[in-house]
Amino acid sequence: MKKRLPSIDVFRGITVMLMTLVNNPGDWGNVITPFLHAKWHGCSPTDLVFPFFLFVVGITTVLASPEPSFDKNTFLKITVRALRIFSLGLFLGFFSKIHLFGLEGYALLMVRLIFVALVYYLLLTKYDLKRQLYVVLGFLAILFTLAYLPVSGFENVRIPGVLQRIGLVYFVVAILYNSFSLKVLGGVCAVLLLGYWAAMALIPVEGVTGVFDKDVNVAAAFDRLFLEGHMWASSKTWDPEGLFSTLPAFATGLIGVFIGRLLVTEKYEEERVNYLIYAGLGLTALGYFWNMVFPINKALWTSSYVLYTAGLATLLMALIYFVVEERGIKFWIKPFLIFGVNPMLIFFFSGIIPRVLSTVKIDGVGFQQYVYKNGLVPMFADPKYASLSWAILYLLFWFAVLAVFYKKKIFVKV
């Protein structure tokens, strides 16, 4: 029987809220320090968001199947869900590049919004599972054809991304969890982390080994080999959600599986919080010490980063579980539940809305920038706080939207 733990939704809600804040400043040139990614090596609060979400993907995989089993139907469900998540992320990269019959301005925006509505129906609503598979495979075939033929306007569309990595991690973690014992999963996790370290340290790039610079490292070289022209526009020569660095991300999800088993296994009930604390402290310490030879780095998703962030996630999970589940103190959790039960809705549309607002022009300036510069900037002496205020207003907007969904018990699931 599936076990529903409000503490999991609270954890996910906190993660989604932080994601919304850090991804939507009023001005990317004025962001408060905690909301900035580490420049390269290191880990800021913002660098915790993505691994925390992959960690909870592992936990919820366990909660969805407390007694793992693998058959054709299970494989179909996992495959369809993973492909839909991947496709949603891929579409975000295509949205601003959609063009049709030379249309411009609001006419083009309407065409793009029609495509958004179509994608929502195809990928975020429920219908026959096999039909979902055929639809998502056809959808992916169209997008990859546009990108790799290439069709004009789509030749540099980004292929990797956050949702794409979530989809891949979910697929691998769910298949492994439903197919093998925890001992095997532990071995896989160790091989991924140690193997990635060995590859990054020993495989030569440009004649040198053990280099972890932005452009000179194994992950970047791998991405350039297979994703040339389709990487993150801000870097172009490497991608923070690239192919090779996704391998250790699987370990982040697998650690979530181990924590998920700890949360649902009855024999651990009396000492559950203590075990969570021990695991969290141990993982954090291992990541911290591994950092001395393999630096903590989000863009490379280094093995030390996996353990360090998973440890912090486990400690936060221990705290939330203790307060919510063991002490029953729940008066404060509703705002986080509102965000936590509809993560895919905000993941997708939080990527669409800023793109739409930049298309709507007022005095030749995008709607967001017009409101921000004329409404918020004059109110603050420090532009960083004006930028933060926009992010908070955007978060409140989503709170209002998601509160309606929560009240009406509308939960959008892939």
XYZ file of C-alpha atoms in Angstrom:
414
model
C 0.000 0.000 0.000
C 1.318 3.446 -0.948
C 2.259 5.639 1.982
C 1.599 9.382 1.771
C 4.000 11.488 3.809
C 3.218 15.219 4.004
C 6.853 15.814 4.942
C 7.907 14.756 1.420
C 5.568 17.297 -0.167
C 6.842 19.948 2.248
C 10.449 19.148 1.317
C 9.589 19.307 -2.387
C 7.590 22.497 -1.866
C 10.531 24.229 -0.191
C 12.737 23.153 -3.098
C 10.285 24.375 -5.750
C 9.785 27.707 -3.971
C 13.527 28.286 -3.787
C 13.839 27.308 -7.453
C 11.182 29.874 -8.369
C 12.963 32.617 -6.453
C 16.458 31.993 -7.799
C 15.352 31.513 -11.422
C 13.292 34.696 -11.682
C 15.170 37.811 -10.552
C 14.103 41.153 -11.917
C 17.604 41.701 -13.248
C 20.231 38.985 -13.688
C 22.903 41.645 -13.200
C 21.643 42.379 -9.690
C 21.118 39.214 -7.677
C 21.677 38.823 -3.937
C 24.650 36.597 -3.139
C 22.758 33.563 -1.736
C 20.772 33.373 -4.984
C 23.878 33.157 -7.158
C 25.450 29.903 -8.236
C 29.038 29.355 -7.142
C 31.289 30.851 -9.822
C 32.763 27.400 -10.489
C 33.932 25.199 -7.621
C 31.951 25.428 -4.388
C 28.311 25.250 -3.375
C 25.927 28.123 -2.687
C 22.336 27.754 -1.402
C 21.206 28.049 -5.025
C 23.356 25.060 -5.958
C 21.271 22.906 -3.610
C 18.001 23.297 -5.505
C 18.509 20.875 -8.388
C 20.134 18.009 -6.433
C 17.448 18.337 -3.752
C 14.809 17.815 -6.428
C 16.582 14.763 -7.877
C 16.949 13.455 -4.326
C 13.185 13.673 -3.817
C 12.643 11.987 -7.205
C 14.363 8.971 -5.678
C 12.245 9.135 -2.528
C 8.954 9.387 -4.403
C 9.964 6.487 -6.649
C 9.970 4.353 -3.503
C 6.707 5.813 -2.204
C 5.037 5.047 -5.541
C 6.109 1.377 -5.274
C 6.877 0.421 -1.660
C 7.123 -3.189 -2.837
C 9.166 -2.983 -6.045
C 8.240 -5.211 -8.957
C 9.067 -5.123 -12.638
C 6.819 -6.163 -15.517
C 5.810 -4.853 -18.933
C 3.225 -2.464 -17.509
C 5.681 -1.046 -14.974
C 8.256 -0.504 -17.709
C 5.658 1.201 -19.902
C 4.558 3.554 -17.119
C 8.127 4.497 -16.229
C 9.106 5.000 -19.866
C 6.111 7.172 -20.711
C 6.552 9.353 -17.633
C 10.278 9.807 -18.232
C 9.789 10.663 -21.912
C 7.033 13.149 -21.107
C 9.212 14.943 -18.556
C 12.113 15.006 -21.023
C 9.841 16.314 -23.789
C 8.461 19.146 -21.659
C 11.978 20.367 -20.994
C 12.981 20.038 -24.627
C 9.955 22.061 -25.737
C 11.012 24.953 -23.482
C 14.120 25.331 -25.610
C 12.026 25.374 -28.781
C 9.318 27.775 -27.578
C 11.088 31.065 -28.327
C 12.303 29.742 -31.681
C 8.899 28.741 -33.058
C 8.166 30.612 -36.284
C 5.439 30.234 -38.900
C 4.703 31.905 -42.251
C 6.842 34.937 -41.368
C 4.515 35.968 -38.531
C 5.837 38.476 -35.993
C 4.765 40.214 -32.793
C 1.499 39.229 -31.146
C 0.404 37.038 -34.051
C 3.521 34.910 -33.573
C 2.990 34.921 -29.804
C -0.525 33.544 -30.285
C 0.853 30.753 -32.473
C 3.386 29.886 -29.779
C 0.707 29.876 -27.078
C -1.433 27.554 -29.194
C 1.540 25.183 -29.284
C 1.828 25.479 -25.484
C -1.832 24.513 -25.100
C -1.310 21.568 -27.440
C 1.774 20.421 -25.523
C -0.119 20.715 -22.239
C -2.869 18.487 -23.586
C -0.479 15.954 -25.097
C 2.016 15.714 -22.228
C 0.238 16.812 -19.051
C -3.147 15.124 -19.319
C -4.070 11.484 -18.846
C -5.357 9.147 -21.546
C -4.591 5.613 -22.723
C -1.018 4.734 -21.726
C 0.008 3.212 -25.054
C -1.364 6.223 -26.886
C 0.676 8.427 -24.552
C 3.776 6.480 -25.607
C 3.071 6.881 -29.322
C 2.317 10.581 -28.882
C 5.467 11.377 -26.911
C 7.675 9.382 -29.289
C 6.175 11.233 -32.238
C 6.609 14.552 -30.449
C 10.276 13.830 -29.719
C 10.858 12.700 -33.300
C 9.541 16.037 -34.575
C 11.692 18.098 -32.190
C 14.891 16.167 -32.872
C 14.238 16.336 -36.615
C 13.881 20.122 -36.409
C 17.100 20.374 -34.398
C 19.319 18.007 -36.352
C 18.213 18.299 -40.000
C 18.557 21.193 -39.158
C 15.547 23.387 -39.906
C 16.292 27.116 -40.060
C 15.779 28.729 -36.667
C 16.252 25.493 -34.738
C 19.847 24.646 -35.647
C 21.182 25.861 -32.277
C 18.323 24.877 -30.001
C 19.517 23.535 -26.656
C 19.016 19.791 -26.169
C 20.021 19.252 -22.504
C 18.166 20.946 -19.657
C 16.819 20.610 -16.145
C 13.635 18.716 -16.995
C 15.539 16.569 -19.462
C 17.926 15.500 -16.708
C 15.036 14.889 -14.311
C 13.413 12.635 -16.911
C 16.606 10.654 -17.478
C 17.331 10.291 -13.760
C 13.770 9.203 -13.038
C 13.905 6.587 -15.810
C 17.188 5.022 -14.689
C 16.417 5.186 -10.965
C 12.891 3.772 -11.338
C 14.070 0.907 -13.565
C 16.920 0.018 -11.207
C 14.751 0.274 -8.082
C 12.054 -1.989 -9.504
C 14.556 -4.505 -10.889
C 17.318 -4.991 -8.330
C 18.009 -5.246 -4.607
C 19.240 -2.332 -2.530
C 22.661 -4.004 -2.343
C 22.926 -3.927 -6.126
C 21.767 -0.306 -6.157
C 24.449 0.526 -3.614
C 27.044 -1.065 -5.867
C 25.753 0.863 -8.883
C 25.902 4.092 -6.897
C 29.499 3.442 -5.845
C 30.553 2.542 -9.400
C 28.946 5.712 -10.770
C 30.669 7.981 -8.257
C 34.087 6.305 -8.303
C 33.984 5.691 -12.051
C 33.074 9.310 -12.777
C 35.917 10.497 -10.557
C 38.364 8.171 -12.290
C 37.210 9.270 -15.744
C 37.394 12.963 -14.909
C 40.808 12.595 -13.285
C 42.528 10.164 -15.649
C 41.176 10.663 -19.193
C 43.350 13.266 -20.952
C 41.749 16.354 -22.477
C 43.925 18.570 -24.672
C 46.935 16.580 -23.517
C 46.396 17.011 -19.770
C 44.667 14.960 -17.080
C 42.969 15.841 -13.828
C 41.915 19.310 -14.989
C 38.477 20.597 -13.985
C 38.393 23.972 -15.747
C 35.206 25.133 -17.470
C 36.354 24.305 -20.980
C 39.035 21.739 -20.236
C 37.490 18.690 -18.604
C 36.164 15.325 -19.732
C 32.477 16.263 -19.342
C 32.860 19.380 -21.506
C 34.809 17.448 -24.147
C 32.110 14.770 -24.205
C 29.384 17.393 -24.617
C 31.243 19.085 -27.463
C 31.573 15.716 -29.177
C 27.863 14.850 -29.065
C 26.048 18.158 -28.523
C 27.978 20.605 -30.674
C 25.724 23.571 -31.436
C 23.026 22.411 -29.030
C 24.436 23.400 -25.655
C 23.658 26.128 -23.135
C 23.786 29.493 -24.924
C 25.682 31.166 -22.064
C 28.631 28.788 -22.372
C 28.416 27.217 -25.858
C 31.427 24.977 -25.160
C 29.949 22.999 -22.249
C 26.552 22.434 -20.663
C 25.686 22.317 -16.938
C 23.114 19.601 -17.705
C 25.282 17.805 -20.233
C 25.357 14.110 -21.081
C 28.441 12.887 -19.241
C 27.700 14.794 -16.027
C 24.272 13.152 -15.927
C 25.935 9.858 -14.913
C 26.686 10.948 -11.321
C 23.248 12.595 -11.188
C 21.830 9.067 -11.289
C 23.612 8.524 -7.968
C 21.793 11.521 -6.481
C 18.491 9.853 -7.345
C 19.678 6.491 -6.010
C 20.610 8.015 -2.662
C 17.049 9.340 -2.583
C 15.885 5.738 -3.066
C 17.856 4.603 -0.011
C 16.350 7.409 2.065
C 12.911 6.550 0.690
C 13.294 2.949 1.838
C 14.309 4.209 5.264
C 11.141 6.316 5.392
C 8.739 3.484 4.530
C 10.341 0.460 6.220
C 8.515 -0.242 9.485
C 11.459 -1.764 11.352
C 13.243 1.614 11.250
C 10.270 3.536 12.642
C 11.529 4.105 16.190
C 15.021 5.215 15.161
C 14.143 6.708 11.767
C 15.108 10.300 12.533
C 18.381 9.214 14.117
C 19.245 7.121 11.072
C 18.446 10.068 8.810
C 20.732 12.301 10.845
C 23.561 9.758 10.819
C 23.197 9.267 7.063
C 23.036 13.008 6.441
C 26.111 13.764 8.522
C 28.037 10.881 6.981
C 27.231 11.843 3.400
C 28.009 15.512 4.017
C 31.341 14.644 5.624
C 32.299 12.267 2.803
C 31.468 14.916 0.218
C 33.408 17.561 2.134
C 36.561 15.449 2.377
C 36.294 14.178 -1.213
C 36.190 17.829 -2.225
C 39.898 18.030 -1.362
C 40.785 15.935 -4.420
C 37.622 16.197 -6.547
C 36.138 19.673 -6.040
C 32.476 20.195 -5.219
C 31.074 21.560 -8.474
C 27.461 21.755 -9.636
C 28.147 22.250 -13.351
C 30.308 19.108 -13.407
C 28.029 17.332 -10.882
C 31.159 15.959 -9.240
C 31.002 12.931 -6.970
C 31.842 15.103 -3.962
C 28.953 17.400 -4.907
C 26.600 14.399 -5.071
C 27.458 13.246 -1.552
C 27.646 16.721 -0.032
C 24.268 17.865 -1.372
C 22.601 14.506 -0.672
C 23.841 14.753 2.906
C 22.373 18.226 3.351
C 19.120 17.070 1.736
C 18.945 14.132 4.154
C 19.504 16.413 7.152
C 16.734 18.740 5.974
C 14.502 15.710 5.423
C 15.268 14.541 8.971
C 14.251 17.908 10.392
C 11.019 18.126 8.406
C 10.110 14.505 9.150
C 10.714 15.002 12.869
C 8.576 18.144 13.038
C 5.746 17.038 10.730
C 5.488 13.269 11.132
C 6.793 12.597 14.636
C 5.717 15.740 16.472
C 2.655 16.401 14.317
C 3.362 20.147 14.121
C 1.631 20.943 10.842
C 0.142 24.430 11.213
C 2.905 25.908 9.027
C 3.069 23.427 6.161
C 0.197 24.432 3.866
C 2.101 27.001 1.746
C 4.790 24.410 1.096
C 2.235 21.699 0.336
C 0.625 23.995 -2.219
C 3.918 24.163 -4.113
C 4.958 20.594 -3.366
C 1.968 18.761 -4.839
C 2.092 20.453 -8.260
C 5.803 20.705 -9.105
C 5.561 19.853 -12.805
C 3.004 22.594 -13.444
C 5.312 25.287 -12.102
C 8.418 23.713 -13.655
C 6.890 23.932 -17.122
C 4.924 27.168 -17.001
C 7.550 28.993 -14.974
C 9.731 28.477 -18.027
C 7.029 29.659 -20.440
C 5.768 32.794 -18.666
C 9.038 34.810 -18.673
C 9.404 34.065 -22.379
C 5.866 35.312 -22.993
C 6.370 38.461 -20.914
C 9.522 39.336 -22.849
C 7.478 39.169 -26.074
C 4.755 41.546 -24.852
C 6.183 45.026 -25.522
C 5.457 48.348 -23.819
C 7.320 51.346 -25.283
C 9.581 48.904 -27.083
C 10.543 47.092 -23.876
C 9.407 43.673 -22.685
C 6.498 43.759 -20.208
C 8.564 42.332 -17.359
C 11.412 44.795 -17.808
C 9.000 47.713 -18.170
C 7.168 46.919 -14.932
C 10.400 46.127 -13.127
C 12.307 49.244 -14.157
C 9.406 51.671 -13.806
C 7.585 50.124 -10.870
C 10.119 48.404 -8.623
C 13.579 49.878 -9.236
C 12.582 53.409 -8.072
C 11.354 51.954 -4.764
C 14.749 50.568 -3.684
C 18.122 52.186 -3.096
C 19.881 48.895 -3.807
C 18.961 47.378 -7.205
C 19.615 43.896 -5.804
C 16.605 44.246 -3.530
C 14.487 45.535 -6.397
C 15.514 42.428 -8.312
C 14.663 40.243 -5.310
C 11.276 41.932 -4.939
C 10.352 40.914 -8.496
C 11.251 37.305 -7.690
C 9.095 37.447 -4.546
C 6.154 38.914 -6.467
C 6.527 36.165 -9.059
C 6.540 33.582 -6.265
C 3.370 35.123 -4.797
C 1.734 35.001 -8.220
C 2.426 31.280 -8.383
C 1.221 30.826 -4.827
C -2.133 32.364 -5.795
C -2.422 30.142 -8.875
C -1.385 26.947 -7.118
C -3.609 27.698 -4.118
C -6.629 27.566 -6.436
C -5.419 24.250 -7.855
C -4.858 22.921 -4.331
C -8.295 24.023 -3.133
C -9.978 22.391 -6.119
C -7.781 19.283 -5.697
C -6.317 19.646 -9.179
C -2.950 17.915 -9.287
C -1.136 18.017 -12.627
C 0.965 14.890 -12.990
C 3.047 13.660 -15.886
